[in-house]
Amino acid sequence: MLRVLFSLLLVTSLVFSTRKVLKVPLYVRKKFNGSELFFGRNSSKGSPFNLALQTRDNVEYYGTISMGTPRQNFSVLFDTGSSNTWLPSVNCPYSNLACQSHRRYNSSGSSSYVPDGRNFTLRYGSGKVLGYLSQDTLHFAGVDLPDLIFGESLFLQQFAFNSVIFDGLVGLGLGSLAWPKTTPFLELLCGKRLIEECIFSVYLSRHPKDIPGGEILFGGYDKTKFEGKLHYVPISQMNTWKIEITKTSVGTKQIGAQSSAILDTGTSLVLMPQETYDNLVKTLSVELKSGYYVMPCTIRTLPDINILIGGKVFPLTPSDYLIELTLDLKKVCVLGIAPIRRRFWVLGDIFLGRYYTVYDATAKRIGLATRQSEVVSK
Ligand SMILES: *[C@@H]1O[C@H](CO)[C@@H](O)[C@H](O)[C@H]1NC(C)=O
Ligand SMILES: *[C@@H]1O[C@H](CO)[C@@H](O)[C@H](O)[C@H]1NC(C)=O
Ligand SMILES: *[C@@H]1O[C@H](CO)[C@@H](O)[C@H](O)[C@H]1NC(C)=O
Ligand SMILES: *[C@@H]1O[C@H](CO)[C@@H](O)[C@H](O)[C@H]1NC(C)=O
Ligand SMILES: *[C@@H]1O[C@H](CO)[C@@H](O)[C@H](O)[C@H]1NC(C)=O
């Protein structure tokens, strides 16, 4: 569900537009810094290995992969909300700035490239990606994954993709959303037995003092990254990382009924159905300014939002759900929660930054636990 990442960009741009600073891009592309890369250690066949993620302002989380032989490097968003993989193509026209401003895959420069040629279109809420399919070997975290069919993108919608840091996307979803007659990344990784258990775990840091970004551990989970035990719930729909929320409350007041929820690393915020959202803002009694909930960051007296999942409450505290922004040189906070006109929730980075999550493709379940707070004062 990549599109919802960009709905945050939309929201924040609008916040800015009300203050006439729309032209200041919030997410300026940073130059590639190779020395920040970290390729997983210990990736002997079958044993778990990790991939470091970097973040930009806790809004975009991305890691490094290489494609082809010799390797061509890219930053990619690892997206649990979708299943396909794509990279900008060296063949995209000069007129497509969103493509030209990113690193592009050159199939003529790769001896492991195998043509496919079928066209694809991916539609996101704020824009689309078009191109054709190709096949090559993907390298990440010290592992080689041959025979991956991925999209070479000729067209990236400007608004959605121009100002993001990541070049392309690797879908970590189960098969349901994959292109026909292709084996998506996770299925290929597990099918080739590059990991023993078809599991991966996501750790996203939020605090500025955290290790930057986070990590995805393929093939297992890391007990040092969470507190207590994992709470497992079954996925509620075959082939998507979707679970059931039983109900949602603020204090003693119920604001939302039973609903399904997608766990989505590709979304920055938490999105909830409009009705639940309306109940939430009423209950929080936050002030609406120019269509957005902007408040001084000194408001820490707001209550927790308690999300009941599989008989256990997963609270979001104000420090989880408020996002700090600088507007007119003043620090303000906005609600990191937005409404969608859907019947389900999207639990994006606001939630995943608070809870460590384990995606178990074999048992079709998701494990959740409070993320270990990493601030160790010396
Ligand atoms: C890259 O990042 C490292 C670690 O954050 C830093 O020490 C180094 O100066 C950076 N290099 C460049 C060229 O920005
Ligand atoms: C793999 O990890 C083990 C234990 O953490 C360590 O002893 C070993 O040296 C590592 N191997 C490599 C190749 O890094
Ligand atoms: C790709 O990344 C690897 C690992 O950081 C690095 O060793 C290599 O030089 C990079 N290649 C290019 C072409 O930048
Ligand atoms: C793609 O790679 C081929 C072979 O290395 C090279 O001749 C060509 O110039 C590259 N194309 C671009 C646009 O870099
Ligand atoms: C694939 O897309 C290209 C334009 O990018 C178009 O010219 C071609 O006709 C398309 N092929 C098919 C089979 O649709």
Coordinates of C-alpha atoms and ligand atoms in Angstrom, one line a residue:
M1 CA 0.0 0.0 0.0
L2 CA 2.6 2.4 -1.1
R3 CA 0.1 5.1 -1.9
V4 CA -0.5 5.9 1.7
L5 CA 3.1 6.8 2.3
F6 CA 2.4 9.6 -0.1
S7 CA -0.8 10.6 1.5
L8 CA 1.4 11.8 4.4
L9 CA 3.5 13.8 1.9
L10 CA 0.2 15.3 0.7
V11 CA -1.0 16.0 4.2
T12 CA 2.2 17.7 5.3
S13 CA 2.4 19.7 2.0
L14 CA -1.1 21.0 2.7
V15 CA -0.1 21.9 6.3
F16 CA 2.7 23.8 4.8
S17 CA 0.6 25.4 2.1
T18 CA -1.6 27.0 4.7
R19 CA 1.6 28.8 5.9
K20 CA 2.8 29.6 2.4
V21 CA 5.9 27.6 2.7
L22 CA 4.7 24.9 0.3
K23 CA 7.7 25.2 -1.9
V24 CA 10.0 24.1 0.9
P25 CA 10.2 20.4 0.3
L26 CA 10.0 18.4 3.5
Y27 CA 11.9 15.5 2.0
V28 CA 14.9 16.6 0.1
R29 CA 16.8 13.9 -1.6
K30 CA 19.9 13.1 0.3
K31 CA 23.0 12.1 -1.6
F32 CA 23.9 8.5 -1.5
N33 CA 26.3 7.8 1.3
G34 CA 27.9 4.4 0.7
S35 CA 29.7 4.4 4.1
E36 CA 26.4 4.3 5.9
L37 CA 25.5 1.0 4.2
F38 CA 25.6 -2.1 6.1
F39 CA 25.5 -5.5 4.5
G40 CA 24.4 -8.3 6.8
R41 CA 26.9 -10.4 8.5
N42 CA 26.6 -14.1 8.9
S43 CA 24.5 -14.8 5.9
S44 CA 25.6 -18.4 5.4
K45 CA 22.8 -20.3 3.7
G46 CA 19.8 -20.9 5.8
S47 CA 20.7 -18.9 8.9
P48 CA 19.0 -15.6 9.7
F49 CA 20.6 -12.4 8.4
N50 CA 19.7 -8.8 8.8
L51 CA 19.4 -5.8 6.5
A52 CA 19.9 -2.4 8.0
L53 CA 17.4 0.3 7.2
Q54 CA 18.0 4.0 7.2
T55 CA 15.3 6.6 7.7
R56 CA 14.5 10.1 6.7
D57 CA 12.8 11.8 9.6
N58 CA 11.0 8.6 10.6
V59 CA 8.9 9.0 7.5
E60 CA 10.7 6.9 4.9
Y61 CA 12.6 3.8 5.8
Y62 CA 14.8 2.2 3.1
G63 CA 17.6 -0.2 2.7
T64 CA 20.2 -1.0 0.1
I65 CA 20.1 -3.7 -2.5
S66 CA 22.1 -4.4 -5.7
M67 CA 20.7 -5.8 -8.9
G68 CA 22.6 -7.7 -11.6
T69 CA 26.2 -8.7 -12.4
P70 CA 28.2 -6.6 -11.8
R71 CA 26.1 -5.1 -9.1
Q72 CA 24.2 -1.9 -9.5
N73 CA 23.2 -0.3 -6.2
F74 CA 19.8 1.0 -5.2
S75 CA 18.0 2.3 -2.2
V76 CA 14.6 0.6 -1.8
L77 CA 11.6 0.7 0.3
F78 CA 10.8 -2.7 1.8
D79 CA 7.1 -2.7 1.7
T80 CA 5.0 -5.2 3.7
G81 CA 1.8 -3.8 2.0
S82 CA 2.6 -4.9 -1.5
S83 CA 4.3 -7.9 -3.3
N84 CA 6.0 -6.6 -6.5
T85 CA 9.5 -5.3 -6.9
W86 CA 10.4 -2.4 -9.2
L87 CA 13.4 -0.2 -10.0
P88 CA 13.6 2.9 -12.3
S89 CA 14.9 1.9 -15.7
V90 CA 17.9 3.4 -17.6
N91 CA 15.5 3.5 -20.6
C92 CA 13.1 6.0 -19.0
P93 CA 12.7 9.2 -21.0
Y94 CA 14.5 12.4 -20.1
S95 CA 11.1 14.0 -19.6
N96 CA 10.4 11.8 -16.6
L97 CA 12.2 13.7 -13.9
A98 CA 11.1 11.4 -11.1
C99 CA 12.8 8.6 -12.8
Q100 CA 15.8 10.6 -13.9
S101 CA 16.4 11.9 -10.4
H102 CA 17.0 8.4 -9.1
R103 CA 19.5 5.6 -9.8
R104 CA 18.4 3.5 -12.8
Y105 CA 18.8 -0.1 -13.6
N106 CA 20.7 -0.8 -16.9
S107 CA 20.0 -4.3 -18.2
S108 CA 22.7 -4.0 -20.9
G109 CA 25.2 -3.7 -18.1
S110 CA 24.3 -6.9 -16.5
S111 CA 25.4 -10.4 -17.6
S112 CA 22.7 -12.1 -15.4
Y113 CA 19.9 -10.2 -17.0
V114 CA 17.1 -12.2 -18.7
P115 CA 14.5 -10.4 -20.8
D116 CA 10.8 -10.8 -20.0
G117 CA 9.2 -7.8 -21.7
R118 CA 5.6 -8.0 -20.4
N119 CA 4.2 -4.5 -19.6
F120 CA 3.0 -3.6 -16.1
T121 CA 1.1 -0.8 -14.5
L122 CA 0.9 -0.2 -10.8
R123 CA -1.6 2.3 -9.5
Y124 CA -1.2 4.1 -6.2
G125 CA -3.5 6.7 -4.8
S126 CA -1.3 9.6 -5.7
G127 CA 0.3 8.3 -8.8
K128 CA 1.3 5.4 -10.9
V129 CA 4.3 3.4 -12.1
L130 CA 4.6 2.0 -15.6
G131 CA 7.1 -0.1 -17.4
Y132 CA 8.0 -3.7 -18.4
L133 CA 9.2 -6.8 -16.6
S134 CA 12.8 -8.1 -16.5
Q135 CA 14.6 -10.8 -14.7
D136 CA 17.9 -10.6 -12.8
T137 CA 19.7 -11.5 -9.6
L138 CA 19.0 -9.3 -6.6
H139 CA 21.7 -9.0 -4.0
F140 CA 20.9 -7.8 -0.5
A141 CA 22.4 -8.3 3.0
G142 CA 25.1 -10.6 1.6
V143 CA 22.6 -12.9 -0.1
D144 CA 22.1 -13.5 -3.8
L145 CA 18.6 -14.1 -5.0
P146 CA 18.6 -15.2 -8.6
D147 CA 15.7 -15.3 -11.1
L148 CA 13.7 -12.4 -9.6
I149 CA 11.2 -11.0 -12.0
F150 CA 10.8 -7.2 -11.3
G151 CA 9.5 -4.1 -13.0
E152 CA 11.8 -1.8 -14.9
S153 CA 9.9 1.5 -14.6
L154 CA 9.8 3.9 -17.5
F155 CA 7.3 6.2 -15.9
L156 CA 7.1 7.3 -12.3
Q157 CA 4.5 9.9 -11.3
Q158 CA 6.3 13.1 -10.5
F159 CA 4.3 14.1 -7.4
A160 CA 4.5 10.7 -5.7
F161 CA 8.1 9.8 -6.4
N162 CA 10.3 12.8 -7.2
S163 CA 11.2 13.8 -3.7
V164 CA 11.5 10.4 -2.0
I165 CA 14.9 9.1 -1.3
F166 CA 14.3 5.5 -2.2
D167 CA 14.8 4.6 -5.9
G168 CA 12.5 1.6 -6.0
L169 CA 10.5 -0.8 -4.0
V170 CA 10.8 -4.4 -2.8
G171 CA 7.4 -5.9 -1.9
L172 CA 7.5 -8.2 1.1
G173 CA 3.9 -9.2 0.8
L174 CA 2.5 -12.6 0.3
G175 CA 1.5 -13.7 -3.2
S176 CA -2.0 -12.3 -3.6
L177 CA -1.0 -9.0 -5.1
A178 CA 1.8 -10.3 -7.3
W179 CA 1.9 -10.0 -11.1
P180 CA 0.6 -13.1 -12.8
K181 CA 3.2 -15.8 -13.5
T182 CA 5.8 -14.2 -11.3
T183 CA 7.2 -15.4 -8.0
P184 CA 7.4 -12.5 -5.6
F185 CA 10.4 -11.7 -3.5
L186 CA 9.5 -13.5 -0.3
E187 CA 8.2 -16.6 -2.0
L188 CA 11.4 -16.8 -4.1
L189 CA 13.6 -16.2 -1.1
C190 CA 11.8 -19.0 0.9
G191 CA 11.4 -21.3 -2.1
K192 CA 15.2 -21.2 -2.8
R193 CA 15.7 -22.0 0.9
L194 CA 17.9 -19.0 1.4
I195 CA 16.2 -18.8 4.8
E196 CA 15.3 -21.9 6.8
E197 CA 12.1 -20.5 8.2
C198 CA 9.9 -18.3 6.0
I199 CA 9.8 -15.5 8.5
F200 CA 11.0 -11.9 8.7
S201 CA 10.9 -9.3 11.4
V202 CA 10.7 -5.6 11.3
Y203 CA 12.4 -3.2 13.8
L204 CA 11.9 0.5 13.1
S205 CA 13.4 3.1 15.4
R206 CA 11.7 6.4 16.1
H207 CA 13.7 8.2 18.6
P208 CA 16.4 10.5 17.3
K209 CA 18.9 8.8 19.6
D210 CA 18.1 5.4 18.2
I211 CA 20.4 3.5 15.9
P212 CA 19.4 5.2 12.6
G213 CA 16.6 3.6 10.8
G214 CA 16.1 0.1 11.9
E215 CA 16.5 -3.4 10.5
I216 CA 14.7 -6.3 8.9
L217 CA 15.8 -9.7 10.0
F218 CA 15.2 -12.4 7.5
G219 CA 14.7 -16.0 8.7
G220 CA 13.9 -15.2 12.4
Y221 CA 13.5 -12.6 15.0
D222 CA 15.8 -10.9 17.4
K223 CA 14.9 -11.3 21.1
T224 CA 17.0 -8.3 22.1
K225 CA 14.8 -6.0 20.1
F226 CA 11.6 -6.4 22.1
E227 CA 10.3 -6.8 25.6
G228 CA 8.5 -9.8 26.9
K229 CA 7.0 -12.4 24.6
L230 CA 5.6 -12.2 21.1
H231 CA 1.9 -12.1 20.9
Y232 CA 0.8 -14.1 17.9
V233 CA -2.4 -13.5 15.9
P234 CA -3.5 -15.2 12.7
I235 CA -3.6 -13.2 9.5
S236 CA -7.2 -12.5 8.7
Q237 CA -7.0 -12.8 5.0
M238 CA -5.0 -15.3 3.1
N239 CA -2.0 -13.8 1.4
T240 CA -1.9 -10.3 2.9
W241 CA -0.3 -9.1 6.1
K242 CA -3.7 -8.3 7.6
I243 CA -4.9 -8.9 11.2
E244 CA -8.1 -8.2 13.1
I245 CA -8.5 -5.3 15.6
T246 CA -11.2 -6.3 18.1
K247 CA -12.0 -2.7 19.2
T248 CA -10.3 0.6 19.9
S249 CA -10.8 2.8 23.0
V250 CA -9.6 6.0 24.5
G251 CA -9.9 5.8 28.2
T252 CA -13.2 4.1 28.9
K253 CA -14.7 5.3 25.7
Q254 CA -14.9 2.9 22.7
I255 CA -14.1 4.8 19.5
G256 CA -13.9 2.0 17.0
A257 CA -15.5 -1.4 16.4
Q258 CA -14.0 -4.6 15.0
S259 CA -12.0 -4.0 11.8
S260 CA -9.2 -5.5 9.9
A261 CA -5.8 -3.8 9.7
I262 CA -2.9 -4.1 7.3
L263 CA 0.6 -3.9 8.8
D264 CA 2.3 -1.7 6.3
T265 CA 6.0 -0.5 6.4
G266 CA 5.3 1.5 3.3
T267 CA 2.9 3.9 5.1
S268 CA 4.2 6.5 7.5
L269 CA 1.1 7.1 9.5
V270 CA -1.7 5.1 11.1
L271 CA -4.8 5.3 9.0
M272 CA -8.2 4.5 10.3
P273 CA -11.8 4.5 9.0
Q274 CA -13.4 7.9 8.9
E275 CA -15.9 7.2 11.6
T276 CA -13.3 5.9 14.0
Y277 CA -11.2 9.0 13.2
D278 CA -14.1 11.4 13.9
N279 CA -14.6 9.7 17.2
L280 CA -11.0 9.9 18.0
V281 CA -10.6 13.7 17.4
K282 CA -13.8 14.3 19.4
T283 CA -12.4 12.4 22.3
L284 CA -9.0 14.0 22.2
S285 CA -10.6 17.4 21.8
V286 CA -7.7 18.7 19.8
E287 CA -8.1 21.9 17.9
L288 CA -8.6 21.9 14.1
K289 CA -6.6 24.5 12.3
S290 CA -6.9 24.9 8.5
G291 CA -8.2 21.3 8.2
Y292 CA -5.3 19.8 10.2
Y293 CA -4.8 19.0 13.8
V294 CA -1.8 21.2 14.8
M295 CA -1.0 21.6 18.4
P296 CA 1.9 22.8 20.6
C297 CA 4.2 19.9 21.4
T298 CA 3.9 20.7 25.1
I299 CA 0.6 18.8 25.0
R300 CA 1.6 15.6 26.6
T301 CA -1.5 15.3 28.6
L302 CA -3.4 13.6 25.8
P303 CA -4.6 10.0 26.5
D304 CA -3.4 6.7 25.0
I305 CA -5.2 5.1 22.2
N306 CA -5.8 1.5 23.1
I307 CA -6.0 -1.0 20.3
L308 CA -7.2 -4.4 21.2
I309 CA -5.7 -7.2 19.1
G310 CA -6.2 -10.9 19.8
G311 CA -7.1 -10.2 23.4
K312 CA -4.2 -7.9 24.2
V313 CA -4.1 -4.1 24.3
F314 CA -1.5 -2.4 22.1
P315 CA -1.5 1.3 23.3
L316 CA -0.3 4.2 21.2
T317 CA 0.9 7.0 23.5
P318 CA 1.0 10.7 22.6
S319 CA 4.7 10.4 21.9
D320 CA 3.9 7.6 19.4
Y321 CA 1.1 9.3 17.6
L322 CA 2.3 13.0 17.6
I323 CA 4.7 14.0 14.9
E324 CA 7.0 17.0 15.5
L325 CA 7.3 19.5 12.6
T326 CA 8.9 22.9 12.3
L327 CA 6.5 25.5 11.0
D328 CA 7.5 29.2 10.8
L329 CA 10.6 28.2 12.9
K330 CA 8.3 27.0 15.7
K331 CA 8.1 23.4 16.8
V332 CA 4.5 22.1 16.5
C333 CA 3.0 18.7 16.6
V334 CA 0.5 17.1 14.2
L335 CA -1.5 14.0 14.6
G336 CA 0.2 11.1 13.0
I337 CA -3.1 9.5 12.3
A338 CA -5.3 10.2 9.3
P339 CA -8.7 9.0 8.1
I340 CA -9.3 6.8 5.0
R341 CA -12.5 6.0 3.3
R342 CA -12.1 2.3 3.8
R343 CA -13.4 -0.2 6.2
F344 CA -9.9 -1.2 7.3
W345 CA -7.0 0.3 9.2
V346 CA -3.4 0.7 7.9
L347 CA -0.9 0.3 10.8
G348 CA 2.1 2.1 9.3
D349 CA 5.4 3.3 10.8
I350 CA 3.7 5.1 13.7
F351 CA 2.6 1.8 15.0
L352 CA 5.5 -0.3 13.7
G353 CA 7.9 2.0 15.4
R354 CA 6.3 1.2 18.7
Y355 CA 5.9 -2.6 18.2
Y356 CA 8.3 -5.1 16.9
T357 CA 6.6 -7.3 14.3
V358 CA 7.3 -10.9 13.1
Y359 CA 5.8 -12.0 9.8
D360 CA 5.4 -15.7 9.6
A361 CA 4.5 -16.9 6.1
T362 CA 4.4 -20.6 7.0
A363 CA 2.1 -20.4 10.0
K364 CA 0.2 -17.4 8.5
R365 CA 0.5 -15.4 11.6
I366 CA 2.0 -12.2 12.9
G367 CA 3.8 -11.8 16.2
L368 CA 3.8 -8.5 18.0
A369 CA 5.7 -7.2 21.0
T370 CA 6.7 -3.9 22.5
R371 CA 9.9 -2.8 20.8
Q372 CA 12.9 -2.6 23.1
S373 CA 13.6 1.0 23.9
E374 CA 17.2 1.5 22.8
V375 CA 18.3 4.6 24.6
V376 CA 21.1 3.5 26.8
S377 CA 22.7 6.2 28.8
K378 CA 26.3 5.7 29.6
Ligands
LIG1 C1 28.7 9.3 5.4 O1 28.1 8.9 6.6 C2 29.1 8.7 7.6 C3 28.4 8.2 8.9 O2 27.2 8.8 9.2 C4 29.8 10.0 7.9 O3 30.8 9.9 8.9 C5 30.5 10.5 6.6 O4 31.1 11.8 6.8 C6 29.4 10.6 5.5 N1 30.1 10.9 4.2 C7 29.6 11.7 3.3 C8 30.4 11.9 2.1 O5 28.6 12.4 3.5
LIG2 C1 28.6 -15.6 12.6 O1 28.2 -15.4 13.9 C2 28.8 -16.2 14.9 C3 28.2 -15.9 16.2 O2 27.6 -14.7 16.3 C4 30.3 -15.8 14.9 O3 31.0 -16.5 15.8 C5 30.9 -16.0 13.5 O4 32.2 -15.6 13.4 C6 30.1 -15.3 12.5 N1 30.5 -15.6 11.1 C7 30.8 -14.7 10.2 C8 31.3 -15.2 8.9 O5 30.8 -13.5 10.4
LIG3 C1 27.7 -0.8 -4.2 O1 27.6 -1.0 -2.8 C2 28.7 -1.8 -2.3 C3 28.5 -2.0 -0.9 O2 28.5 -0.8 -0.2 C4 30.0 -1.1 -2.7 O3 31.1 -1.9 -2.2 C5 30.1 -0.9 -4.2 O4 31.3 -0.2 -4.4 C6 28.9 -0.1 -4.7 N1 29.0 -0.1 -6.1 C7 28.8 1.1 -6.8 C8 28.9 1.0 -8.2 O5 28.6 2.1 -6.2
LIG4 C1 24.3 0.7 -20.0 O1 25.3 -0.3 -20.0 C2 26.0 -0.4 -21.2 C3 26.9 -1.6 -21.1 O2 27.8 -1.4 -20.0 C4 26.7 0.9 -21.6 O3 27.3 0.7 -22.9 C5 25.6 2.0 -21.7 O4 26.2 3.2 -21.9 C6 24.8 2.0 -20.4 N1 23.7 3.0 -20.6 C7 23.6 4.1 -19.8 C8 22.5 5.0 -20.2 O5 24.4 4.3 -18.9
LIG5 C1 4.0 -1.9 -23.8 O1 4.2 -0.5 -23.6 C2 4.8 0.2 -24.7 C3 5.0 1.6 -24.3 O2 5.7 1.7 -23.1 C4 3.9 0.1 -25.9 O3 4.5 0.7 -27.0 C5 3.6 -1.4 -26.2 O4 2.7 -1.5 -27.2 C6 3.1 -2.1 -25.0 N1 3.0 -3.5 -25.3 C7 1.9 -4.2 -25.0 C8 2.0 -5.7 -25.4 O5 0.9 -3.7 -24.5

